[in-house]
mmCIF file with all atom_site columns, C-alpha atoms in Angstrom:
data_model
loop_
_atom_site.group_PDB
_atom_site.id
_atom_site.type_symbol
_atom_site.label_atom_id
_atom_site.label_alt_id
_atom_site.label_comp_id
_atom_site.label_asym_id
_atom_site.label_entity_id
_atom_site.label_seq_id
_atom_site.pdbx_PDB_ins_code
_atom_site.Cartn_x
_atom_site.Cartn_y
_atom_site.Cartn_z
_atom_site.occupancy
_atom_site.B_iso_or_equiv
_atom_site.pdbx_formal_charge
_atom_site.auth_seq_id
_atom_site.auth_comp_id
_atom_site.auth_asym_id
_atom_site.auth_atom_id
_atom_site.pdbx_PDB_model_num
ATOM 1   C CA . UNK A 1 1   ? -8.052 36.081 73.634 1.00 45.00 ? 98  UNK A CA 1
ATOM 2   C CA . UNK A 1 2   ? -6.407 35.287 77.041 1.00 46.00 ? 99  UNK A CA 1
ATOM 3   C CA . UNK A 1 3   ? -7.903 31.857 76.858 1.00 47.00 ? 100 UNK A CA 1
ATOM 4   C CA . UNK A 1 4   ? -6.535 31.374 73.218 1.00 39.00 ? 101 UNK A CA 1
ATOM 5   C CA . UNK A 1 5   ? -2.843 32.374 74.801 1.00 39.00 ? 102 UNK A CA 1
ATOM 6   C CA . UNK A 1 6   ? -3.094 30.436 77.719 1.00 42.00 ? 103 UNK A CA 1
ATOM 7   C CA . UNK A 1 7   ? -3.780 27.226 75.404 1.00 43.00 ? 104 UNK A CA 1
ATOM 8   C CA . UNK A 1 8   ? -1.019 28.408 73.351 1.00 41.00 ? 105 UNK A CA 1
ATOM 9   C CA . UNK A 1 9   ? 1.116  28.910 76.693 1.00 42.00 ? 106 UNK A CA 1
ATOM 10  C CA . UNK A 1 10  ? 0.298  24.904 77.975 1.00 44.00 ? 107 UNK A CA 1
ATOM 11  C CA . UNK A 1 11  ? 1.033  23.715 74.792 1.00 43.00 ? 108 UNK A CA 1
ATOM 12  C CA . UNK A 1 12  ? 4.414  25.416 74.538 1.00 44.00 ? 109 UNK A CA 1
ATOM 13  C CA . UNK A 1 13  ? 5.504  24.177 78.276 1.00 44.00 ? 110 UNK A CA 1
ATOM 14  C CA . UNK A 1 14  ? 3.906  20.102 77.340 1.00 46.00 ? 111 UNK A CA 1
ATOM 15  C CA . UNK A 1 15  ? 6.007  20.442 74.195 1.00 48.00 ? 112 UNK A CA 1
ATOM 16  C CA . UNK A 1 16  ? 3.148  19.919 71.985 1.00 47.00 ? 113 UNK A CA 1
ATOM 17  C CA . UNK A 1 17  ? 3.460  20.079 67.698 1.00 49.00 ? 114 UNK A CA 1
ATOM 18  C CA . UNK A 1 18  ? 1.491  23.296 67.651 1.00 49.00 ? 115 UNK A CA 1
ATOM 19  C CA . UNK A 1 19  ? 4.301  25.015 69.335 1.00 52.00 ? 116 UNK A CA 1
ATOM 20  C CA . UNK A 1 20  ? 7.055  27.165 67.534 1.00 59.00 ? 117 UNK A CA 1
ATOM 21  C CA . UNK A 1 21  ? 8.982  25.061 64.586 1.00 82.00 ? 118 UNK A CA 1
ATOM 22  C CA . UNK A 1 22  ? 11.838 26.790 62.723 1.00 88.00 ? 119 UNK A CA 1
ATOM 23  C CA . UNK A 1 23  ? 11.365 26.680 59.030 1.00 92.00 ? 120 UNK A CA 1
ATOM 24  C CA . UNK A 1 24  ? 13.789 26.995 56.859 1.00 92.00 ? 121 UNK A CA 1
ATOM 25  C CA . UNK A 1 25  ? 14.049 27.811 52.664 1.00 94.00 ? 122 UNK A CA 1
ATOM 26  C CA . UNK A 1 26  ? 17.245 26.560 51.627 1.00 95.00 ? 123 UNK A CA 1
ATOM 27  C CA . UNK A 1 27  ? 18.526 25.104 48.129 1.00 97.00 ? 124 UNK A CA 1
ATOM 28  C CA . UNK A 1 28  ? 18.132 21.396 47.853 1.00 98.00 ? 125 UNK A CA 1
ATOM 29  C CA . UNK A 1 29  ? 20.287 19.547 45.130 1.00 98.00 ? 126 UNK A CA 1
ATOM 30  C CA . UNK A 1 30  ? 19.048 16.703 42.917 1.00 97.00 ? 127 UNK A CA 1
ATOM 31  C CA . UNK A 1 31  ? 20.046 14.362 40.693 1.00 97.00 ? 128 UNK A CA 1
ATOM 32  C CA . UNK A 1 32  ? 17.409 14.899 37.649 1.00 95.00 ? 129 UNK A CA 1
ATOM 33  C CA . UNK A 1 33  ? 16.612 13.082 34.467 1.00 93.00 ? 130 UNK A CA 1
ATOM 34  C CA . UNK A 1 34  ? 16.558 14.756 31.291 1.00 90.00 ? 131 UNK A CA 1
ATOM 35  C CA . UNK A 1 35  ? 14.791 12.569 29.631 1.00 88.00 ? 132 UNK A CA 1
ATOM 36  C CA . UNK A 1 36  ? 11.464 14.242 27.186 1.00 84.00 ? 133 UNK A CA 1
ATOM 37  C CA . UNK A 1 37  ? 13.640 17.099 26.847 1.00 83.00 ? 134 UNK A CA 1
ATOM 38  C CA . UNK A 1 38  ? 16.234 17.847 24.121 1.00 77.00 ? 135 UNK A CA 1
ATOM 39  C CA . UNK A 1 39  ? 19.089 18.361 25.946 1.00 71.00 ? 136 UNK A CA 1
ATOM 40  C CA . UNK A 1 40  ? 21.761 16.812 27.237 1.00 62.00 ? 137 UNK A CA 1
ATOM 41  C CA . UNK A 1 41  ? 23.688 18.337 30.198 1.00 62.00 ? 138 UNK A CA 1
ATOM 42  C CA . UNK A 1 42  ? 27.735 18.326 30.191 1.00 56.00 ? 139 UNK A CA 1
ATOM 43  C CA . UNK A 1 43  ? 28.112 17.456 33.708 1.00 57.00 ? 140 UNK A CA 1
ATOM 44  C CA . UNK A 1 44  ? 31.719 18.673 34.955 1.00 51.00 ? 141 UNK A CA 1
ATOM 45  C CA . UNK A 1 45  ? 31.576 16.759 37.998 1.00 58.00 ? 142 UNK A CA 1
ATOM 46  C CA . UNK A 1 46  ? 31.254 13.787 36.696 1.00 58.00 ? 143 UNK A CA 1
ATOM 47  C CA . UNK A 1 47  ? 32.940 14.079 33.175 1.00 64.00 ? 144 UNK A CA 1
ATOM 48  C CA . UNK A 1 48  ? 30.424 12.793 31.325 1.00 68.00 ? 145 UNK A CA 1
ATOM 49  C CA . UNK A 1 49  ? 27.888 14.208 28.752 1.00 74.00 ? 146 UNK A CA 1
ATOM 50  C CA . UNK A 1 50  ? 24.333 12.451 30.048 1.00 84.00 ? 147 UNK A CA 1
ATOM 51  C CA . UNK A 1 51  ? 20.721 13.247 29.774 1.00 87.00 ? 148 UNK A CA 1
ATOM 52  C CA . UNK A 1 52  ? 20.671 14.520 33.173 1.00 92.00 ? 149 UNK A CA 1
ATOM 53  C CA . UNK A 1 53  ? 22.051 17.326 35.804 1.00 92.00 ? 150 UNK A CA 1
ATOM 54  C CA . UNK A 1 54  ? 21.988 18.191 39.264 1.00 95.00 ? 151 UNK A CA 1
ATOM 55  C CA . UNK A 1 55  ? 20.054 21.218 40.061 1.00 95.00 ? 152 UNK A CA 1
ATOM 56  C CA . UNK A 1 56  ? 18.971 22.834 42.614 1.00 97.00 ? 153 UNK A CA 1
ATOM 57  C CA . UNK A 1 57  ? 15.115 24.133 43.822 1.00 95.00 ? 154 UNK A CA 1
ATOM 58  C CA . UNK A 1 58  ? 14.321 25.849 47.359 1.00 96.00 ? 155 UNK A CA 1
ATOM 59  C CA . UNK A 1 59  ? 12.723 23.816 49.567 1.00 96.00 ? 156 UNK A CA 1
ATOM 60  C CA . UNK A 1 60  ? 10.899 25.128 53.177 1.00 96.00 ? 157 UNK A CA 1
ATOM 61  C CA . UNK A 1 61  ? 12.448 22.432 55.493 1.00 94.00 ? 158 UNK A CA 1
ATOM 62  C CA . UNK A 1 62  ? 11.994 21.632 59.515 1.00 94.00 ? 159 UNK A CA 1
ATOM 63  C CA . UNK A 1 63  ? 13.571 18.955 61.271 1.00 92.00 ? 160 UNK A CA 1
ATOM 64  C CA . UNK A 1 64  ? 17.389 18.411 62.486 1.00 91.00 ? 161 UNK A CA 1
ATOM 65  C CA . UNK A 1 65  ? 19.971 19.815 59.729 1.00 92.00 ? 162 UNK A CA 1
ATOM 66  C CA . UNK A 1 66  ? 21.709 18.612 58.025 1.00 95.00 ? 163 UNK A CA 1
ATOM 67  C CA . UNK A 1 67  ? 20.125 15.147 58.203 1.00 95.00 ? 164 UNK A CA 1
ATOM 68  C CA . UNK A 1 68  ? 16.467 16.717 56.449 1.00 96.00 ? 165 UNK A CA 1
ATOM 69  C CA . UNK A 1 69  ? 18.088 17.640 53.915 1.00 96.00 ? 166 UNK A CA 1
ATOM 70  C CA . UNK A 1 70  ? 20.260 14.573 52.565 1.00 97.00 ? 167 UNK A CA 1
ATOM 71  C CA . UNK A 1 71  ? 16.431 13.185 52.592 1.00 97.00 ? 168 UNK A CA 1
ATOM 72  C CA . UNK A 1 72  ? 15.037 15.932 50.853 1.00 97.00 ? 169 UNK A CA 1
ATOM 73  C CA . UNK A 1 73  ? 17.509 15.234 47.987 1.00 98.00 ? 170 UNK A CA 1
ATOM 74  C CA . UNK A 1 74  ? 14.715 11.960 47.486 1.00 97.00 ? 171 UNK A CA 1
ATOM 75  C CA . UNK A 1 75  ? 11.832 14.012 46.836 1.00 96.00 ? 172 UNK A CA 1
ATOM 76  C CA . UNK A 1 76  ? 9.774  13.984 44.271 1.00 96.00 ? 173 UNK A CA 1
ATOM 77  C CA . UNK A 1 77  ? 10.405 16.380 41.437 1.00 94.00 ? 174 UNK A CA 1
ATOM 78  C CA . UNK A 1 78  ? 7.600  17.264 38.127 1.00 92.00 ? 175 UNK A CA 1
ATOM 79  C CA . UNK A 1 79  ? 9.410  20.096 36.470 1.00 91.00 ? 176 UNK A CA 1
ATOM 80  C CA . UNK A 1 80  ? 7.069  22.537 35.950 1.00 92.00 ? 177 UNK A CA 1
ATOM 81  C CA . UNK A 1 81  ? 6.440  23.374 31.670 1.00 91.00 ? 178 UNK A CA 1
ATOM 82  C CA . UNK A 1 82  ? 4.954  25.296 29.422 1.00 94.00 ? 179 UNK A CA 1
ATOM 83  C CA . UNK A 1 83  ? 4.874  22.540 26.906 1.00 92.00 ? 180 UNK A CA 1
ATOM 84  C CA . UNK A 1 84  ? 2.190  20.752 26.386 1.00 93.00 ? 181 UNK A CA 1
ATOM 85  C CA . UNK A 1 85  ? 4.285  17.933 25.133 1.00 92.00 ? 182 UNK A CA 1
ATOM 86  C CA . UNK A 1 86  ? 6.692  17.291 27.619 1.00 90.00 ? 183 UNK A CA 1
ATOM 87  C CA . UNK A 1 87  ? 4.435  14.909 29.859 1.00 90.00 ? 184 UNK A CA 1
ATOM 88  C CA . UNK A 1 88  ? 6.903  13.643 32.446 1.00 91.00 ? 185 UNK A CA 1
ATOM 89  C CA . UNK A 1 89  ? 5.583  13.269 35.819 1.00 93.00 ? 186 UNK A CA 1
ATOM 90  C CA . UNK A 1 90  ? 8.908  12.370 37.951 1.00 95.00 ? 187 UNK A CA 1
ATOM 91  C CA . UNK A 1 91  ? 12.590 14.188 37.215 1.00 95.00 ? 188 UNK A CA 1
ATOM 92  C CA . UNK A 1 92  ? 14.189 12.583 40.523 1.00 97.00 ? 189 UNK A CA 1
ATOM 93  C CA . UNK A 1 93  ? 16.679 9.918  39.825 1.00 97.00 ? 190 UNK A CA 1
ATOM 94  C CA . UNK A 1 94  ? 16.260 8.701  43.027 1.00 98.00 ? 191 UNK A CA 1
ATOM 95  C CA . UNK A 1 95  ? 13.038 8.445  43.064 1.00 98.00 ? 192 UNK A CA 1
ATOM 96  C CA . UNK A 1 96  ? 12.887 6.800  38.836 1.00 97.00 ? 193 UNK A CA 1
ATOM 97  C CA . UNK A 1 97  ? 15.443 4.484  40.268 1.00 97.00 ? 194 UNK A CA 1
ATOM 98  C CA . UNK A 1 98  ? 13.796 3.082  43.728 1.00 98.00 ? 195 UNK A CA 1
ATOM 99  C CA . UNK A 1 99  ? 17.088 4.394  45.085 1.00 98.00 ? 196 UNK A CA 1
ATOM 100 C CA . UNK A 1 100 ? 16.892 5.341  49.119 1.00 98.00 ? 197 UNK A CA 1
ATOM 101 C CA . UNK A 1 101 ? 18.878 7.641  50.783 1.00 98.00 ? 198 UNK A CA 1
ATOM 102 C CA . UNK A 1 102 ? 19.301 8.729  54.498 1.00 97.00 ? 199 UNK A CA 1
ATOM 103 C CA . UNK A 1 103 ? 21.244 10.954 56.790 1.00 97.00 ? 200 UNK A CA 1
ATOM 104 C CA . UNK A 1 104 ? 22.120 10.542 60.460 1.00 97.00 ? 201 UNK A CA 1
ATOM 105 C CA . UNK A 1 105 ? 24.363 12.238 62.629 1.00 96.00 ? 202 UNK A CA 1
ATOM 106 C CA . UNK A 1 106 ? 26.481 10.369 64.896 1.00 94.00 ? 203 UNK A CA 1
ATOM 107 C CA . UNK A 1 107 ? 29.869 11.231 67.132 1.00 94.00 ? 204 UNK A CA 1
ATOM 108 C CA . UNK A 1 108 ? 31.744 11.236 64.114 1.00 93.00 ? 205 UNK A CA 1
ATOM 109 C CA . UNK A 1 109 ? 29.984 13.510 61.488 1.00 96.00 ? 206 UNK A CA 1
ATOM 110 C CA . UNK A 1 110 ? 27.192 12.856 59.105 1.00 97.00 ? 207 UNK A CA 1
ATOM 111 C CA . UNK A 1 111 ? 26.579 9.075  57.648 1.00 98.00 ? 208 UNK A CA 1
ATOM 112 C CA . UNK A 1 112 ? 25.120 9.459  54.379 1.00 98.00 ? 209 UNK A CA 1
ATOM 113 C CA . UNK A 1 113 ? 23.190 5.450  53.695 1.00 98.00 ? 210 UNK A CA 1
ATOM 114 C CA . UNK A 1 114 ? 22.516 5.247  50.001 1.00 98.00 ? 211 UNK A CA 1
ATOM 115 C CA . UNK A 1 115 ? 20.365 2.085  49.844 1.00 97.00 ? 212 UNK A CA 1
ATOM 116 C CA . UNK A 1 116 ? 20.614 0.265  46.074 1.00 97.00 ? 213 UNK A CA 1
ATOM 117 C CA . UNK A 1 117 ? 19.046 -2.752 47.216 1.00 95.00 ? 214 UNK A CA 1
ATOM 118 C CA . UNK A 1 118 ? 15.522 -1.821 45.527 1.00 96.00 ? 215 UNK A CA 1
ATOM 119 C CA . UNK A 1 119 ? 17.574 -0.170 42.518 1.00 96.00 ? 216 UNK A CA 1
ATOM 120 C CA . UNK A 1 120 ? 15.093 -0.695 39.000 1.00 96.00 ? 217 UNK A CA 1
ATOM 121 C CA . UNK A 1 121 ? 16.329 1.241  36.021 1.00 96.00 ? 218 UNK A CA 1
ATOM 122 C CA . UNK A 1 122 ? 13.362 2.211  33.927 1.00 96.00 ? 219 UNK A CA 1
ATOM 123 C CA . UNK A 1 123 ? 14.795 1.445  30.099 1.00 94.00 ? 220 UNK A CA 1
ATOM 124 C CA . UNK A 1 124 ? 13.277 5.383  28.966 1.00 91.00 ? 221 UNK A CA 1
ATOM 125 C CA . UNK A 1 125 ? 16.345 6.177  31.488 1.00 94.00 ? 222 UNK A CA 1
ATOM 126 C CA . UNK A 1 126 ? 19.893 6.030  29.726 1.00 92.00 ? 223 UNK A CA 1
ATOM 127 C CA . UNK A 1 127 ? 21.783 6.184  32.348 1.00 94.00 ? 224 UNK A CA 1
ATOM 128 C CA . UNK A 1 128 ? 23.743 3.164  34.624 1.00 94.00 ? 225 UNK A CA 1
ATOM 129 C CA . UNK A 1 129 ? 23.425 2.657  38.326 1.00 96.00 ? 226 UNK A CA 1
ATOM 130 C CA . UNK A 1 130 ? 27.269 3.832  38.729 1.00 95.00 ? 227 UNK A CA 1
ATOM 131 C CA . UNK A 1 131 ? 26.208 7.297  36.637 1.00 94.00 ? 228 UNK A CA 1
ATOM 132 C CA . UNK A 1 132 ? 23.199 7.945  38.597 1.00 96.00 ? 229 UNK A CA 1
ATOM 133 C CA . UNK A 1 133 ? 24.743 7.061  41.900 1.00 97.00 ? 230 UNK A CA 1
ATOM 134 C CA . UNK A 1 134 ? 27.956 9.641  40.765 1.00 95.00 ? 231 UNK A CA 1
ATOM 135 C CA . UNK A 1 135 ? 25.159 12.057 40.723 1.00 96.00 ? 232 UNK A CA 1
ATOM 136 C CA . UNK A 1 136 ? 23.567 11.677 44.018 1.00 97.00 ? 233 UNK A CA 1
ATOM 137 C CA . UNK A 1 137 ? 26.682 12.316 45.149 1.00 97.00 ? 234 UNK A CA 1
ATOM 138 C CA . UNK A 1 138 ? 27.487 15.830 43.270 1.00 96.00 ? 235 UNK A CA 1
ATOM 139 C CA . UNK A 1 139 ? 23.830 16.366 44.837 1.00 98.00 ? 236 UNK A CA 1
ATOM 140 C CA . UNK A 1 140 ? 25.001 15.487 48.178 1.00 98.00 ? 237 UNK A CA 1
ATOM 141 C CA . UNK A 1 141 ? 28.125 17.501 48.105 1.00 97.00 ? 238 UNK A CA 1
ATOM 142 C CA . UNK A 1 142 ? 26.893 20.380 46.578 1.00 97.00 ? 239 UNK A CA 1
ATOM 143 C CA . UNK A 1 143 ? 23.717 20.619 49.357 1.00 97.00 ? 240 UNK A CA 1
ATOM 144 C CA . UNK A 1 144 ? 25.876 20.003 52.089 1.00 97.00 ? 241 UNK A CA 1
ATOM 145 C CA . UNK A 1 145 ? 28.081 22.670 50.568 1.00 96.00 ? 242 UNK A CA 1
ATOM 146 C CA . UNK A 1 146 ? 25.463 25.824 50.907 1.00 95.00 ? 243 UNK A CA 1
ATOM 147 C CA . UNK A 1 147 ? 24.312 24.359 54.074 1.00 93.00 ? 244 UNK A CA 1
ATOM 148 C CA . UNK A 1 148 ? 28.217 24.301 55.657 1.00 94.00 ? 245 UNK A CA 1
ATOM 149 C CA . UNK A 1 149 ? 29.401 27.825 54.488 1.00 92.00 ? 246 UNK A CA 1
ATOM 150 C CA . UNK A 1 150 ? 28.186 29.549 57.089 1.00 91.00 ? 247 UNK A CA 1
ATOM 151 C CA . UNK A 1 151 ? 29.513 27.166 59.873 1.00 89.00 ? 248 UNK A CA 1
ATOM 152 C CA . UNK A 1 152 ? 32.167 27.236 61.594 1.00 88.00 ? 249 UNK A CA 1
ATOM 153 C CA . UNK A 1 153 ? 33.362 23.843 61.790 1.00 92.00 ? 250 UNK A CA 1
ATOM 154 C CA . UNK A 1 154 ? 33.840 20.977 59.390 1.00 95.00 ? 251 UNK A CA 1
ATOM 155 C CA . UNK A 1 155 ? 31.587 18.410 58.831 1.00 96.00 ? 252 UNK A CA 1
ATOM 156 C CA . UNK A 1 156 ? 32.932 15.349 58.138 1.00 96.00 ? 253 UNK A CA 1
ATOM 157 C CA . UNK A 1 157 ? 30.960 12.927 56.004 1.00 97.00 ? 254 UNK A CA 1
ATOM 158 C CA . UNK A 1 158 ? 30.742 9.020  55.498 1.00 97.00 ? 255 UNK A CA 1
ATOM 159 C CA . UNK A 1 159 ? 29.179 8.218  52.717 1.00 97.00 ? 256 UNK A CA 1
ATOM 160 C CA . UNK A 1 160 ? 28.109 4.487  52.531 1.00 97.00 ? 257 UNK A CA 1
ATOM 161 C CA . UNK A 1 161 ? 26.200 2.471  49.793 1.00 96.00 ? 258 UNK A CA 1
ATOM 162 C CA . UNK A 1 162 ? 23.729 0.118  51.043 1.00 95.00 ? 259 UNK A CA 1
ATOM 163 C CA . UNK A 1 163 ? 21.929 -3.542 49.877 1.00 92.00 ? 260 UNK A CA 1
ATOM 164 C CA . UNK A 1 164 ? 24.329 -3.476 46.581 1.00 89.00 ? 261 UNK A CA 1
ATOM 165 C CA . UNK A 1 165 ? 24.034 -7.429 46.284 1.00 87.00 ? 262 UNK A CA 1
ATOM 166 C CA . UNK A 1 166 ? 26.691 -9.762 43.885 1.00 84.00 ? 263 UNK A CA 1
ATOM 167 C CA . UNK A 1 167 ? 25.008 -8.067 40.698 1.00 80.00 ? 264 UNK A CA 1
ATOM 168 C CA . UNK A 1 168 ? 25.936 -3.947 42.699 1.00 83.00 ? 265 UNK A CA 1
ATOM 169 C CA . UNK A 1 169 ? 28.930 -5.066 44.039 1.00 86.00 ? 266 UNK A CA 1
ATOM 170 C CA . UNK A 1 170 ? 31.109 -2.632 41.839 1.00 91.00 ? 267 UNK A CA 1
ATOM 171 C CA . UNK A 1 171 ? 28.392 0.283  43.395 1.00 94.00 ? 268 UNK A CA 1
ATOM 172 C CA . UNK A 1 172 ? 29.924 -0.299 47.271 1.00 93.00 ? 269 UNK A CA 1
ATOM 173 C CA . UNK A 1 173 ? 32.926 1.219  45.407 1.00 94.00 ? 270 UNK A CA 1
ATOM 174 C CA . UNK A 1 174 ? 31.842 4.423  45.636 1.00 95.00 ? 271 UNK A CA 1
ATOM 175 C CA . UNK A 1 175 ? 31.206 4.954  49.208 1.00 95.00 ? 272 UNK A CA 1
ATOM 176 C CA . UNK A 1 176 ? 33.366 7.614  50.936 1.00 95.00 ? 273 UNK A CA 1
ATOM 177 C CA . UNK A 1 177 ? 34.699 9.971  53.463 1.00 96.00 ? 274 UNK A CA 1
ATOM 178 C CA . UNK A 1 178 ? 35.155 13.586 52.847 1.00 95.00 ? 275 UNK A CA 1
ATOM 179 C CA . UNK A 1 179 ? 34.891 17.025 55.221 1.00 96.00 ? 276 UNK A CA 1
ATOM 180 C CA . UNK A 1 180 ? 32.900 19.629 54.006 1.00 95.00 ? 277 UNK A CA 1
ATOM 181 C CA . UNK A 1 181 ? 33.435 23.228 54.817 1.00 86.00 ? 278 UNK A CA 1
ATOM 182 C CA . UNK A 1 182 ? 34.781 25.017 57.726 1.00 64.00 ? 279 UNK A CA 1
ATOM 183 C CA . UNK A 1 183 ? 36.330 28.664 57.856 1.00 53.00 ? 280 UNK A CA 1
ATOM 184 C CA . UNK A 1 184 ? 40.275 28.304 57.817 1.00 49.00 ? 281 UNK A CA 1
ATOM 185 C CA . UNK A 1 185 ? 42.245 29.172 61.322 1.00 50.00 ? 282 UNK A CA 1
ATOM 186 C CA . UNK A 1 186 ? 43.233 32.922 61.268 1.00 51.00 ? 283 UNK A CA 1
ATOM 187 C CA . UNK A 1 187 ? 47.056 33.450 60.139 1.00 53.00 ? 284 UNK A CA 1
ATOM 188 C CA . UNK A 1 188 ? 49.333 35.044 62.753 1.00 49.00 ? 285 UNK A CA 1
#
């Protein structure tokens, strides 16, 4: 036992992998095809009717927040069924599309890098670059959202859209700044 806790110990102080991580469970947004389904999801945000939504599902993160989890928005998604019919292996938009996305803090809030150069539109997907990209960014609002409400401050957010060539130009259109969150000053 004490030689099991002294390993333990060394590998704390050298800043080894097996020492203490924080893990996390918080709701992760996504931007999610409908398509093998029925349904078609009015999507307020974006004021259009499509076959797809932005949902959430809990995900047990590590790593520096909130960067982790504008990439965890990427991952891939099977929706679990009890349907023996519905045989669609990958929900994520993102991930359909061969659309990137990364976060990075820097001295002026979070850079959001949503990289269309790879962008490939299966035709089972009825949905345009512009729509899909409108819901990444519903996605990336609404995490960023839950994950600010408890903080203090704002977080201010650049949103830019990456490798959109003479074809994507009209995409670079959508990039952004916005603040999310932050508790309002006390009134006197």
């Amino acid at each position: 036992m004490k030689t099991l806790l002294a390993a333990f110990c060394a590998a704390c102080l050298m800043g080894h992998p097996a020492a203490a991580t924080t893990i996390m469970v918080v709701p992760v947004f996504e931007p999610l095809s409908l398509h093998g389904t029925d349904g078609d999801e009015a999507i307020s945000d974006t004021g259009e009717a499509l076959q797809a939504c932005v949902m959430p599902r809990p995900m047990a993160m590590t790593g520096a927040f909130p960067e982790v989890l504008i990439d965890a928005i990427r991952s891939p998604h099977l929706i679990p069924t009890n349907n023996p019919n519905y045989k669609i292996q990958e929900s994520n938009l993102l991930v359909i599309a061969k659309i990137g996305i990364s976060g990075e803090m820097t001295t002026n809030g979070l850079t959001v890098r949503i990289d269309v150069s790879q962008l490939a539109i299966p035709p089972e997907i009825d949905l345009t670059a512009r729509q899909i990209l409108k819901l990444t960014i519903v996605a990336i609002r609404k995490t960023l959202e839950v994950y600010q409400a408890p903080q203090s401050n704002p977080l201010a957010v650049t949103l830019v859209i990456e490798g959109a060539d003479e074809a994507k130009t009209n995409l670079r259109e959508l990039g952004a700044n916005f603040v999310i969150g932050g508790v309002a000053p006390p009134e006197n």
